[in-house]
Coordinates of C-alpha atoms in Angstrom, one line a residue:
Chain V
M373 CA 155.9 72.1 134.9
S374 CA 156.5 75.6 134.2
A375 CA 157.4 78.0 137.0
I376 CA 154.4 80.1 136.3
C377 CA 152.1 77.1 137.0
M378 CA 153.9 76.3 140.2
T379 CA 153.4 80.0 141.6
Q380 CA 149.6 79.7 140.8
V381 CA 149.5 76.5 142.6
N382 CA 151.4 78.0 145.5
E383 CA 148.8 80.6 146.1
Q384 CA 145.9 78.1 146.6
K385 CA 147.4 75.2 148.6
D386 CA 144.5 73.2 149.5
K387 CA 145.3 70.5 152.1
S388 CA 141.6 69.4 152.8
P389 CA 141.2 65.7 152.4
N390 CA 138.7 66.2 149.5
A391 CA 141.1 68.3 147.6
L392 CA 143.9 65.9 148.1
D393 CA 141.7 62.9 147.3
S394 CA 140.9 64.5 144.0
Y395 CA 144.5 65.4 143.2
I396 CA 145.5 61.7 143.7
R397 CA 142.7 60.5 141.5
L398 CA 143.7 62.8 138.8
T399 CA 147.4 62.0 139.2
A400 CA 146.4 58.5 138.5
Q401 CA 145.0 59.5 135.3
G402 CA 148.3 61.1 134.3
D403 CA 147.5 64.8 135.1
S404 CA 150.7 66.2 136.0
E405 CA 149.2 69.6 137.1
A406 CA 147.2 67.8 139.9
F407 CA 150.3 65.9 140.9
A408 CA 152.1 69.3 141.2
R409 CA 149.1 70.6 143.3
L410 CA 149.4 67.4 145.5
Y411 CA 153.2 68.1 145.7
Q412 CA 152.8 71.7 146.8
A413 CA 150.0 70.9 149.4
T414 CA 151.9 68.1 151.0
S415 CA 155.5 68.2 150.4
S416 CA 156.5 70.3 153.5
S417 CA 154.6 67.8 155.6
V418 CA 156.6 65.0 154.0
Y419 CA 159.9 66.8 154.4
A420 CA 159.3 67.9 158.0
F421 CA 158.4 64.4 159.0
A422 CA 161.3 62.8 157.1
L423 CA 163.6 65.4 158.8
S424 CA 162.1 64.8 162.4
V425 CA 162.9 61.0 161.8
L426 CA 166.1 61.1 159.9
K427 CA 167.7 64.3 161.4
N428 CA 169.9 64.7 158.3
S429 CA 168.7 67.1 155.4
Q430 CA 170.2 65.0 152.5
D431 CA 168.5 61.9 153.7
A432 CA 165.3 63.8 154.1
E433 CA 165.5 65.2 150.6
D434 CA 166.0 61.7 149.3
A435 CA 163.0 60.3 151.1
L436 CA 161.1 63.3 149.9
H437 CA 161.9 62.5 146.3
D438 CA 161.3 58.8 146.6
C439 CA 158.0 59.5 148.5
Y440 CA 156.5 61.3 145.6
L441 CA 157.9 58.7 142.9
N442 CA 156.0 56.1 145.1
V443 CA 152.9 58.4 145.1
Y444 CA 152.9 58.8 141.5
H445 CA 153.1 55.1 140.7
S446 CA 150.8 54.0 143.4
A447 CA 148.0 56.7 142.8
A448 CA 146.0 54.4 140.7
A449 CA 146.0 51.9 143.6
Y450 CA 144.9 54.5 146.2
R451 CA 141.5 53.9 147.7
S452 CA 140.1 56.9 149.3
A453 CA 139.4 56.4 153.1
G454 CA 139.3 60.0 153.9
K455 CA 142.8 60.1 154.9
P456 CA 145.0 61.1 151.9
M457 CA 147.7 62.8 154.1
A458 CA 148.0 59.7 156.3
W459 CA 148.4 57.6 153.2
I460 CA 151.2 59.8 151.8
L461 CA 152.9 60.0 155.2
T462 CA 152.7 56.1 155.7
I463 CA 154.7 55.9 152.3
A464 CA 157.2 58.5 153.7
R465 CA 157.4 56.5 157.0
N466 CA 158.2 53.2 155.3
L467 CA 160.9 55.0 153.2
C468 CA 162.4 56.5 156.5
L469 CA 162.4 53.2 158.3
Q470 CA 164.2 51.6 155.2
T471 CA 166.8 54.4 155.4
L472 CA 167.3 53.9 159.2
R473 CA 167.7 50.2 158.6
E474 CA 170.2 50.7 155.9
R475 CA 172.0 53.1 158.1
R476 CA 172.4 50.5 160.9
R477 CA 174.8 48.7 158.6
Q478 CA 176.7 51.8 157.8
A479 CA 179.1 53.9 159.9
E480 CA 177.6 56.7 162.0
V481 CA 175.8 59.3 160.0
P482 CA 177.2 62.5 161.0
E483 CA 175.1 65.0 163.1
E484 CA 173.5 67.7 160.8
D485 CA 175.0 71.1 161.6
W486 CA 171.5 73.0 161.8
E487 CA 173.0 76.4 162.0
R488 CA 175.2 76.0 158.9
L489 CA 172.3 74.4 156.9
L490 CA 170.0 77.2 158.0
G491 CA 172.7 79.7 157.0
Q492 CA 172.8 78.3 153.5
T493 CA 169.0 78.2 153.0
P494 CA 167.9 81.6 151.3
G495 CA 164.6 83.4 152.2
L496 CA 164.7 82.5 156.0
S497 CA 163.8 85.3 158.6
Q498 CA 165.5 85.3 162.0
D499 CA 162.1 84.0 163.3
D500 CA 162.3 81.1 161.0
R501 CA 165.8 80.1 161.8
L502 CA 165.1 80.3 165.6
T503 CA 161.8 78.2 165.1
L504 CA 163.7 75.5 163.0
R505 CA 166.7 75.2 165.3
A506 CA 164.5 75.1 168.4
C507 CA 162.4 72.4 166.8
M508 CA 165.4 70.2 165.7
E509 CA 167.7 70.8 168.6
A510 CA 165.4 71.3 171.7
L511 CA 162.8 68.8 171.3
Q512 CA 163.0 65.0 171.7
G513 CA 162.4 62.8 168.7
Q514 CA 158.7 61.9 169.6
E515 CA 158.0 65.4 170.7
R516 CA 159.2 66.9 167.5
R517 CA 157.3 64.4 165.3
I518 CA 154.0 65.0 167.2
L519 CA 154.6 68.9 167.0
L520 CA 155.3 68.6 163.2
L521 CA 152.5 66.2 162.4
H522 CA 150.1 68.7 164.1
A523 CA 151.5 71.9 162.7
V524 CA 152.6 71.0 159.3
A525 CA 150.6 68.0 158.4
G526 CA 147.5 69.4 160.1
F527 CA 146.8 66.0 161.8
K528 CA 144.4 66.0 164.7
H529 CA 145.9 64.6 168.1
R530 CA 143.8 61.4 167.6
E531 CA 145.1 61.0 164.1
I532 CA 148.7 61.4 165.3
A533 CA 148.0 58.6 167.8
D534 CA 146.7 56.4 165.2
F535 CA 149.6 57.1 162.7
L536 CA 152.3 56.7 165.3
G537 CA 150.7 53.8 167.1
I538 CA 150.8 55.4 170.5
P539 CA 148.1 56.3 173.1
L540 CA 146.2 59.5 172.6
A541 CA 147.3 60.5 176.3
T542 CA 150.9 60.3 175.2
V543 CA 150.3 62.5 172.1
L544 CA 148.4 65.1 174.1
S545 CA 151.1 65.4 176.9
K546 CA 154.0 65.3 174.5
Y547 CA 152.5 67.9 172.4
A548 CA 151.9 70.0 175.4
R549 CA 155.5 69.7 176.4
A550 CA 156.8 70.4 173.0
S551 CA 154.8 73.4 172.6
K552 CA 155.8 74.8 176.0
K553 CA 159.5 74.2 175.2
M554 CA 159.0 76.0 171.8
K555 CA 157.4 78.9 173.3
T556 CA 159.9 79.4 176.0
I557 CA 162.6 79.5 173.5
L558 CA 160.8 81.7 171.0
E559 CA 159.3 84.2 173.5
K560 CA 162.9 84.7 174.9
E561 CA 163.8 85.2 171.2
S562 CA 167.2 83.6 171.7
F563 CA 168.6 80.1 171.6
R564 CA 170.3 79.1 174.9
Chain H
M1124 CA 151.9 82.9 171.5
N1125 CA 149.1 80.2 171.7
D1126 CA 149.3 76.8 170.3
N1127 CA 147.7 77.8 167.1
Q1128 CA 150.3 80.6 166.4
L1129 CA 153.0 78.3 167.3
D1130 CA 151.7 75.7 164.8
R1131 CA 151.5 78.4 162.0
R1132 CA 155.0 79.6 162.7
V1133 CA 156.4 76.0 162.7
E1134 CA 154.5 75.3 159.3
R1135 CA 155.8 78.4 157.8
A1136 CA 159.4 77.8 158.6
F1137 CA 159.2 74.2 157.6
G1138 CA 157.5 75.3 154.3
K1139 CA 160.4 77.5 153.6
I1140 CA 163.3 74.9 154.1
T1141 CA 161.4 72.1 152.2
P1142 CA 163.5 71.6 149.0
D1143 CA 161.6 71.8 145.6
V1144 CA 162.4 68.4 144.1
F1145 CA 159.2 68.4 142.0
D1146 CA 160.9 68.8 138.5
S1147 CA 163.2 65.9 139.5
V1148 CA 160.5 63.6 140.6
L1149 CA 158.4 64.3 137.4
S1150 CA 161.3 63.7 135.1
D1151 CA 162.1 60.3 136.9
C1152 CA 158.4 59.4 136.6
R1153 CA 158.6 60.0 132.9
R1154 CA 161.9 58.3 132.5
Q1155 CA 160.5 55.2 134.1
K1156 CA 157.7 55.3 131.7
G1157 CA 160.2 55.9 128.9
R1158 CA 162.1 52.9 129.8
I1159 CA 159.5 50.7 127.8
I1160 CA 159.9 52.7 124.7
M1161 CA 163.7 52.2 125.1
A1162 CA 163.2 48.6 125.4
E1163 CA 161.3 48.5 122.2
S1164 CA 163.9 50.3 120.2
R1165 CA 166.5 47.8 121.7
R1166 CA 164.4 45.1 120.5
S1167 CA 164.1 46.4 117.1
R1168 CA 167.9 46.5 117.0
G1169 CA 167.7 42.9 118.3
G1170 CA 165.6 42.0 115.2
F1171 CA 168.2 43.5 112.9
A1172 CA 171.0 41.7 114.7
R1173 CA 169.1 38.4 114.2
S1174 CA 168.6 39.0 110.6
L1175 CA 172.3 39.7 110.3
A1176 CA 172.9 36.5 112.1
G1177 CA 170.8 34.9 109.5
I1178 CA 173.0 36.3 106.9
A1179 CA 176.0 35.3 108.8
A1180 CA 174.7 31.7 109.0
A1181 CA 174.3 31.8 105.2
L1182 CA 177.9 33.0 105.0
V1183 CA 179.2 30.3 107.2
L1184 CA 179.7 28.2 104.2
V1185 CA 182.1 31.0 102.8
L1186 CA 183.5 32.3 106.0
G1187 CA 183.6 29.5 108.2
A1188 CA 185.0 30.4 111.7
A1189 CA 183.5 34.0 111.9
G1190 CA 180.0 32.8 111.5
G1191 CA 180.4 30.0 113.9
I1192 CA 181.5 32.5 116.6
M1193 CA 178.3 34.4 116.0
S1194 CA 175.9 31.6 116.3
Y1195 CA 177.6 30.2 119.4
G1196 CA 177.0 33.6 121.1
A1197 CA 173.2 33.6 120.2
A1198 CA 172.7 30.1 121.6
H1199 CA 174.6 30.7 124.8
S1200 CA 173.6 34.0 126.0
P1201 CA 170.4 34.2 128.2
V1202 CA 167.6 36.5 126.8
A1203 CA 165.0 35.9 129.4
V1204 CA 164.8 34.6 133.0
V1205 CA 161.6 32.9 134.1
S1206 CA 161.0 32.2 137.7
L1207 CA 158.3 29.9 139.3
D1208 CA 157.5 30.6 142.9
V1209 CA 155.1 28.8 145.0
N1210 CA 157.1 28.3 148.1
P1211 CA 159.7 26.4 146.2
S1212 CA 161.5 29.1 144.2
I1213 CA 163.0 28.1 140.8
E1214 CA 164.7 30.3 138.3
L1215 CA 165.2 29.3 134.5
K1216 CA 167.5 31.1 132.2
V1217 CA 166.7 30.6 128.6
N1218 CA 168.2 31.7 125.3
R1219 CA 166.5 33.3 122.4
N1220 CA 165.3 29.8 121.1
E1221 CA 163.7 29.4 124.5
K1222 CA 166.2 26.5 125.5
V1223 CA 167.0 26.2 129.1
L1224 CA 170.6 27.3 129.8
E1225 CA 170.6 27.2 133.6
V1226 CA 168.3 26.0 136.5
T1227 CA 168.7 27.7 139.9
A1228 CA 167.1 26.4 143.1
R1229 CA 166.4 29.5 145.1
N1230 CA 165.6 27.4 148.3
E1231 CA 165.6 24.0 149.8
D1232 CA 162.0 23.3 148.7
A1233 CA 163.2 24.1 145.2
Q1234 CA 165.9 21.4 145.6
T1235 CA 163.3 18.9 146.5
V1236 CA 161.2 19.8 143.4
L1237 CA 164.0 19.5 141.3
G1238 CA 165.5 16.3 142.6
D1239 CA 167.8 14.9 140.0
M1240 CA 166.0 16.2 137.1
D1241 CA 168.4 17.6 134.4
L1242 CA 166.5 20.2 132.6
K1243 CA 169.4 22.0 130.9
G1244 CA 169.1 21.9 127.1
S1245 CA 165.4 21.1 127.2
S1246 CA 162.7 23.6 125.7
L1247 CA 161.2 26.0 128.3
D1248 CA 157.7 24.5 128.1
V1249 CA 158.9 20.9 128.8
A1250 CA 160.9 22.3 131.7
V1251 CA 158.0 24.1 133.2
N1252 CA 155.8 21.0 132.7
A1253 CA 158.2 18.7 134.6
I1254 CA 158.5 21.3 137.4
I1255 CA 154.7 21.8 137.9
G1256 CA 154.3 18.0 137.8
S1257 CA 156.9 17.6 140.5
M1258 CA 155.5 20.4 142.5
L1259 CA 152.0 18.7 142.4
R1260 CA 153.6 15.2 143.3
E1261 CA 155.5 16.7 146.3
G1262 CA 152.3 18.4 147.5
Y1263 CA 153.6 22.0 147.2
L1264 CA 150.7 22.8 145.0
S1265 CA 147.3 21.5 146.4
D1266 CA 143.9 22.6 147.1
M1267 CA 145.2 23.9 150.5
A1268 CA 147.9 26.2 148.6
N1269 CA 146.9 26.6 145.0
S1270 CA 148.8 29.8 144.1
I1271 CA 151.8 30.1 141.8
L1272 CA 153.8 33.1 140.5
V1273 CA 155.3 33.2 137.1
S1274 CA 157.6 36.0 136.5
V1275 CA 159.5 36.8 133.4
S1276 CA 162.2 39.4 132.8
G1277 CA 164.2 39.9 129.8
E1278 CA 165.9 42.5 127.6
S1279 CA 162.8 42.8 125.5
Q1280 CA 159.6 43.5 127.4
E1281 CA 157.5 42.4 124.6
A1282 CA 159.2 39.0 124.3
A1283 CA 159.0 38.6 128.0
A1284 CA 155.2 39.5 128.0
A1285 CA 154.6 36.9 125.4
I1286 CA 156.4 34.3 127.4
Q1287 CA 154.4 35.4 130.5
Q1288 CA 151.1 35.0 128.7
R1289 CA 151.9 31.8 127.2
L1290 CA 153.2 30.1 130.4
S1291 CA 150.5 31.4 132.7
R1292 CA 147.9 29.9 130.4
K1293 CA 149.8 26.7 130.2
V1294 CA 150.2 26.5 133.8
S1295 CA 146.5 27.4 134.6
A1296 CA 145.5 24.7 132.2
M1297 CA 147.8 22.1 133.7
L1298 CA 146.3 22.7 137.1
E1299 CA 142.7 22.7 135.9
G1300 CA 143.2 19.2 134.7
G1301 CA 143.8 18.1 138.4
S1302 CA 141.5 17.9 141.3
F1303 CA 141.5 21.6 142.1
A1304 CA 141.6 25.0 140.3
G1305 CA 144.8 26.9 140.5
S1306 CA 145.4 30.5 141.0
V1307 CA 148.2 31.7 138.6
L1308 CA 149.8 35.1 139.2
S1309 CA 152.1 36.2 136.4
Q1310 CA 154.1 39.4 135.8
V1311 CA 156.7 40.8 133.5
V1312 CA 159.6 42.0 135.8
P1313 CA 161.4 45.3 134.6
E1314 CA 165.2 45.3 134.7
D1315 CA 165.9 47.1 138.0
D1316 CA 169.2 46.7 140.1
A1317 CA 167.8 47.8 143.2
L1318 CA 165.0 45.2 143.0
K1319 CA 167.7 42.5 142.3
A1320 CA 169.8 43.7 145.2
L1321 CA 166.6 43.5 147.5
A1322 CA 165.8 40.0 146.3
E1323 CA 169.4 38.9 146.8
K1324 CA 169.5 40.4 150.2
H1325 CA 166.4 38.3 151.4
G1326 CA 167.4 35.2 149.5
I1327 CA 164.2 35.4 147.3
S1328 CA 163.6 35.5 143.5
V1329 CA 163.5 38.8 141.8
G1330 CA 159.7 37.9 141.0
K1331 CA 158.8 37.3 144.6
A1332 CA 160.5 40.5 145.6
R1333 CA 158.5 42.5 142.9
L1334 CA 155.2 40.9 144.1
I1335 CA 156.0 42.0 147.7
K1336 CA 156.8 45.5 146.5
E1337 CA 153.6 45.7 144.7
I1338 CA 151.7 44.7 147.7
T1339 CA 153.3 47.1 150.0
A1340 CA 152.9 50.0 147.5
L1341 CA 149.1 49.3 147.7
K1342 CA 149.0 48.5 151.3
P1343 CA 151.8 50.5 152.9
E1344 CA 150.8 49.1 156.4
Y1345 CA 152.8 45.9 155.5
S1346 CA 156.5 46.1 155.5
F1347 CA 158.7 44.4 153.0
E1348 CA 160.5 42.2 155.6
A1349 CA 157.2 41.0 157.1
L1350 CA 156.0 39.7 153.9
V1351 CA 159.3 37.9 152.8
P1352 CA 158.6 34.7 154.7
L1353 CA 155.1 34.3 153.4
S1354 CA 154.3 31.8 150.6
I1355 CA 152.9 33.0 147.3
N1356 CA 149.5 31.6 148.4
D1357 CA 149.5 33.8 151.4
L1358 CA 150.6 36.9 149.5
N1359 CA 147.8 36.1 147.1
L1360 CA 145.4 36.1 149.9
I1361 CA 146.2 39.3 151.4
G1362 CA 147.3 41.1 148.3
G1363 CA 144.1 40.9 146.4
S1364 CA 144.3 42.4 142.9
L1365 CA 147.3 44.3 142.1
P1366 CA 147.9 46.7 139.1
D1367 CA 150.7 45.1 137.5
I1368 CA 150.2 41.3 138.2
S1369 CA 147.9 39.3 135.9
M1370 CA 145.8 36.7 137.5
E1371 CA 144.5 33.5 135.8
G1372 CA 142.3 30.6 137.3
G1373 CA 140.6 30.8 140.5
S1374 CA 141.2 32.8 143.6
A1375 CA 143.8 31.8 146.3
S1376 CA 142.8 28.9 148.6
D1377 CA 142.1 29.6 152.2
K1378 CA 141.6 26.0 153.1
N1379 CA 144.8 26.0 155.3
Y1380 CA 142.8 28.5 157.5
I1381 CA 139.6 28.1 159.5
G1382 CA 137.8 30.4 157.1
Q1383 CA 135.7 33.6 157.4
D1384 CA 132.5 31.9 158.4
R1385 CA 134.1 30.0 161.3
A1386 CA 136.0 33.1 162.3
L1387 CA 132.9 35.1 162.5
T1388 CA 131.1 32.3 164.5
K1389 CA 133.9 32.4 167.0
A1390 CA 133.7 36.2 167.4
L1391 CA 129.9 35.8 167.8
E1392 CA 130.3 33.0 170.4
H1393 CA 132.6 35.4 172.4
A1394 CA 130.4 38.3 172.2
G1395 CA 127.4 36.3 173.0
I1396 CA 125.2 37.6 170.2
P1397 CA 123.1 35.5 167.9
S1398 CA 124.0 35.8 164.2
N1399 CA 120.7 37.1 163.1
V1400 CA 121.0 40.4 165.1
I1401 CA 124.3 41.6 163.6
Q1402 CA 124.7 44.1 160.7
G1403 CA 127.7 45.5 158.7
V1404 CA 129.9 42.3 158.8
K1405 CA 133.4 42.8 157.4
A1406 CA 135.8 39.8 157.4
E1407 CA 139.2 40.0 156.1
L1408 CA 142.4 37.9 156.2
D1409 CA 145.3 40.0 157.4
L1410 CA 148.8 39.8 158.6
E1411 CA 149.5 40.9 162.1
N1412 CA 153.0 40.5 163.6
G1413 CA 153.8 37.7 161.2
I1414 CA 150.6 35.8 162.1
M1415 CA 147.6 35.3 159.6
V1416 CA 144.5 36.5 161.2
Y1417 CA 141.0 37.2 160.3
E1418 CA 139.9 40.7 161.1
I1419 CA 136.2 40.6 161.9
E1420 CA 134.0 43.7 162.4
F1421 CA 130.3 43.9 163.0
S1422 CA 127.7 45.8 164.8
S1423 CA 124.7 44.9 166.9
G1424 CA 122.4 47.4 168.6
K1425 CA 124.5 50.3 170.0
Y1426 CA 127.7 48.6 169.9
E1427 CA 130.4 48.0 167.2
Y1428 CA 132.7 44.9 167.7
E1429 CA 136.1 44.3 166.5
Y1430 CA 137.9 41.0 166.6
E1431 CA 141.3 39.6 165.6
I1432 CA 141.2 35.9 165.3
N1433 CA 144.2 33.5 164.5
A1434 CA 143.6 32.2 161.0
S1435 CA 145.1 28.9 161.7
S1436 CA 144.0 28.1 165.3
G1437 CA 140.9 30.1 165.7
E1438 CA 142.2 31.6 168.9
I1439 CA 140.9 35.1 169.6
I1440 CA 143.9 37.4 169.6
Q1441 CA 142.1 40.7 170.3
S1442 CA 138.5 41.8 170.9
G1443 CA 136.9 45.1 171.4
R1444 CA 133.5 46.7 171.6
E1445 CA 132.5 50.6 171.2
M1446 CA 129.3 52.0 172.1
V1447 CA 129.4 54.5 169.2
E1448 CA 125.8 55.4 168.5
E1449 CA 125.0 56.2 172.0
I1450 CA 127.8 58.7 172.4
E1451 CA 127.0 60.1 169.0
A1452 CA 123.5 60.7 170.0
L1453 CA 124.4 62.3 173.1
A1454 CA 126.9 64.5 171.5
E1455 CA 124.4 65.3 168.8
Q1456 CA 121.9 66.4 171.7
H1457 CA 124.2 68.6 173.4
A1458 CA 126.5 69.8 170.6
E1459 CA 125.3 73.5 170.6
E1460 CA 125.3 74.0 174.4
W1461 CA 128.8 72.5 174.7
K1462 CA 130.2 74.7 171.8
A1463 CA 128.5 77.8 173.4
W1464 CA 130.1 76.9 176.8
A1465 CA 133.5 76.3 175.3
D1466 CA 133.3 79.6 173.4
A1467 CA 132.3 81.4 176.5
H1468 CA 135.1 79.9 178.5
A1469 CA 137.8 80.0 175.9
E1470 CA 139.7 83.0 177.5
E1471 CA 139.4 81.7 181.2
W1472 CA 140.6 78.3 180.1
E1473 CA 143.7 79.8 178.4
T1474 CA 144.4 81.8 181.5
W1475 CA 143.9 78.9 183.7
A1476 CA 146.3 76.7 181.7
R1477 CA 149.0 79.4 181.6
E1478 CA 148.8 79.9 185.4
Y1479 CA 148.9 76.2 186.3
A1480 CA 151.3 75.1 183.7
G1481 CA 154.2 75.4 185.9
D1482 CA 152.6 73.6 188.7
W1483 CA 151.5 70.8 186.5
E1484 CA 155.0 70.2 185.1
A1485 CA 156.5 70.0 188.6
W1486 CA 153.6 67.7 189.7
A1487 CA 154.1 65.4 186.7
R1488 CA 158.0 65.3 187.5
D1489 CA 157.3 64.1 190.9
H1490 CA 154.6 61.8 190.1
G1491 CA 155.8 60.6 186.7
D1492 CA 156.0 56.9 187.5
E1493 CA 152.7 56.7 189.2
V1494 CA 151.1 58.3 186.1
E1495 CA 152.9 56.0 183.7
K1496 CA 151.7 53.0 185.5
W1497 CA 148.1 54.2 185.9
A1498 CA 148.1 55.1 182.2
E1499 CA 149.5 51.6 181.3
K1500 CA 146.8 49.9 183.4
Y1501 CA 143.9 52.0 181.9
A1502 CA 145.3 52.5 178.4
D1503 CA 142.6 50.4 176.8
D1504 CA 139.8 52.0 178.3
W1505 CA 141.3 55.4 177.6
E1506 CA 141.8 54.6 174.0
R1507 CA 138.3 53.4 173.6
W1508 CA 136.8 56.5 175.4
A1509 CA 139.1 58.8 173.5
E1510 CA 138.2 57.4 170.1
A1511 CA 134.5 57.7 170.7
W1512 CA 134.9 61.3 172.2
G1513 CA 137.4 62.3 169.6
A1514 CA 135.2 61.4 166.7
W1515 CA 132.7 63.7 168.0
A1516 CA 135.0 66.4 169.1
D1517 CA 136.7 66.6 165.7
S1518 CA 133.6 68.0 164.2
Y1519 CA 133.6 71.0 166.7
F1520 CA 137.0 71.7 167.7
D1521 CA 140.4 71.7 166.3
F1522 CA 142.0 70.5 169.5

């Protein structure tokens, strides 16, 4: 996959269920450009979700990698139910749960140092850094997952409730709380 | 900043920190495909080694000891592993002449099946014959549970595939001769250390581990752990057709369970509806919290019904009813008015929400427990209502 092709893809990220459905169908036929488009349109959702569950950038990157390997291999078995993003994120969620299970047998995973990590990532504006830190440090786990599924994956509240298996009322109130916390931090334009 | 602006800001920031691993994924995808080509080239070397062994055998007369060592190596090194899974799980290691080198019982049922049979040194076909015979005698294979999984792995994918095809046909023919049709699943299992470790961890054969992985890949709602305790017949029932698993003979038997028809009758009795007024019936065997259940869906009049029924006992685990059409009709009727109202009041609403956000938070803090209790009590009603309303609202608002 050439760099030129990737930038073209970048310009027209289409996250609509129809577009994603057709990318998956073409991926199943071995079309690697469609696979690249699928990746471009959905990878930040997968990564954000993995990060919100695993709270460690290395583990989240591994989950991202394995998720698309799985997507590639199970594309042929995908049956459209109009929910391609939920299908991909379900694969990601299962990989994350597996990682969490493996972790339970290991020693404590060190807390990610967000400030250092964000300092090392090129191309981030001050706003981006503030947003990311607020999201990772100020929100509780469930609040963070709900906000990210809404903002990055574009899920409706009802879809989030389905996906996380929690009542819609909980999703609505936690989303409201998360958004309020975020706005308070971002509008003060400072962290703590 | 409104919610939409916040969402966009979060989306942008996470878009920027998402690492680009696409090239690495793509090359791994290709490498996994390439493995087959590598296996073929290994095999052609195997052919060359074999002809060398032939020459060596001829030279035995001349060289004696040296040739002796080579043929000893060929006869004693396993080239393929065949596993037979029903619930008993038995693994056979065979050499290149398909003589059995080692028999492993993977569970207690397998020990019962093997009894005091000594299969070492016999040909693979004879051993499989004996094992299937014993599984039939002991009742592990019957018209209640007619599924068996034949898995073959080996250095050469092609040789493994040849064994897989021959054995699955043979087993299918053996079962056909009895009083019921078998359902024979078979597969070539690729060499995969992670898969081996996974199988080892759960005390199951690599073949069964692969079957479970195939099912979870297709149906990610199942976790690997939840499927481990199931028999091959149950896995066959919920798995359906899978891309890398071949199937011969009939479908999996559901005679252990009450059957779709009886499950539907139970649901209709509970709903108090005669069977001639229902539409869109869906009945599926599924696994819920480790229990095999029938998921029954149908509609009648304005209502859609959903049932979950214990597949063994027929007990109703969950039932639900939704008045979909009526709400849809109502929504349809008032959609334009409602949208116009919402557009006209959007600003007011925002202001109101901003103004009262603080009060609401404080109130929620003080009354948190009551609210939780209340929410718990009405959770089901609320879900049903929200589901019906949300479906409609989705088409108008991105709320």
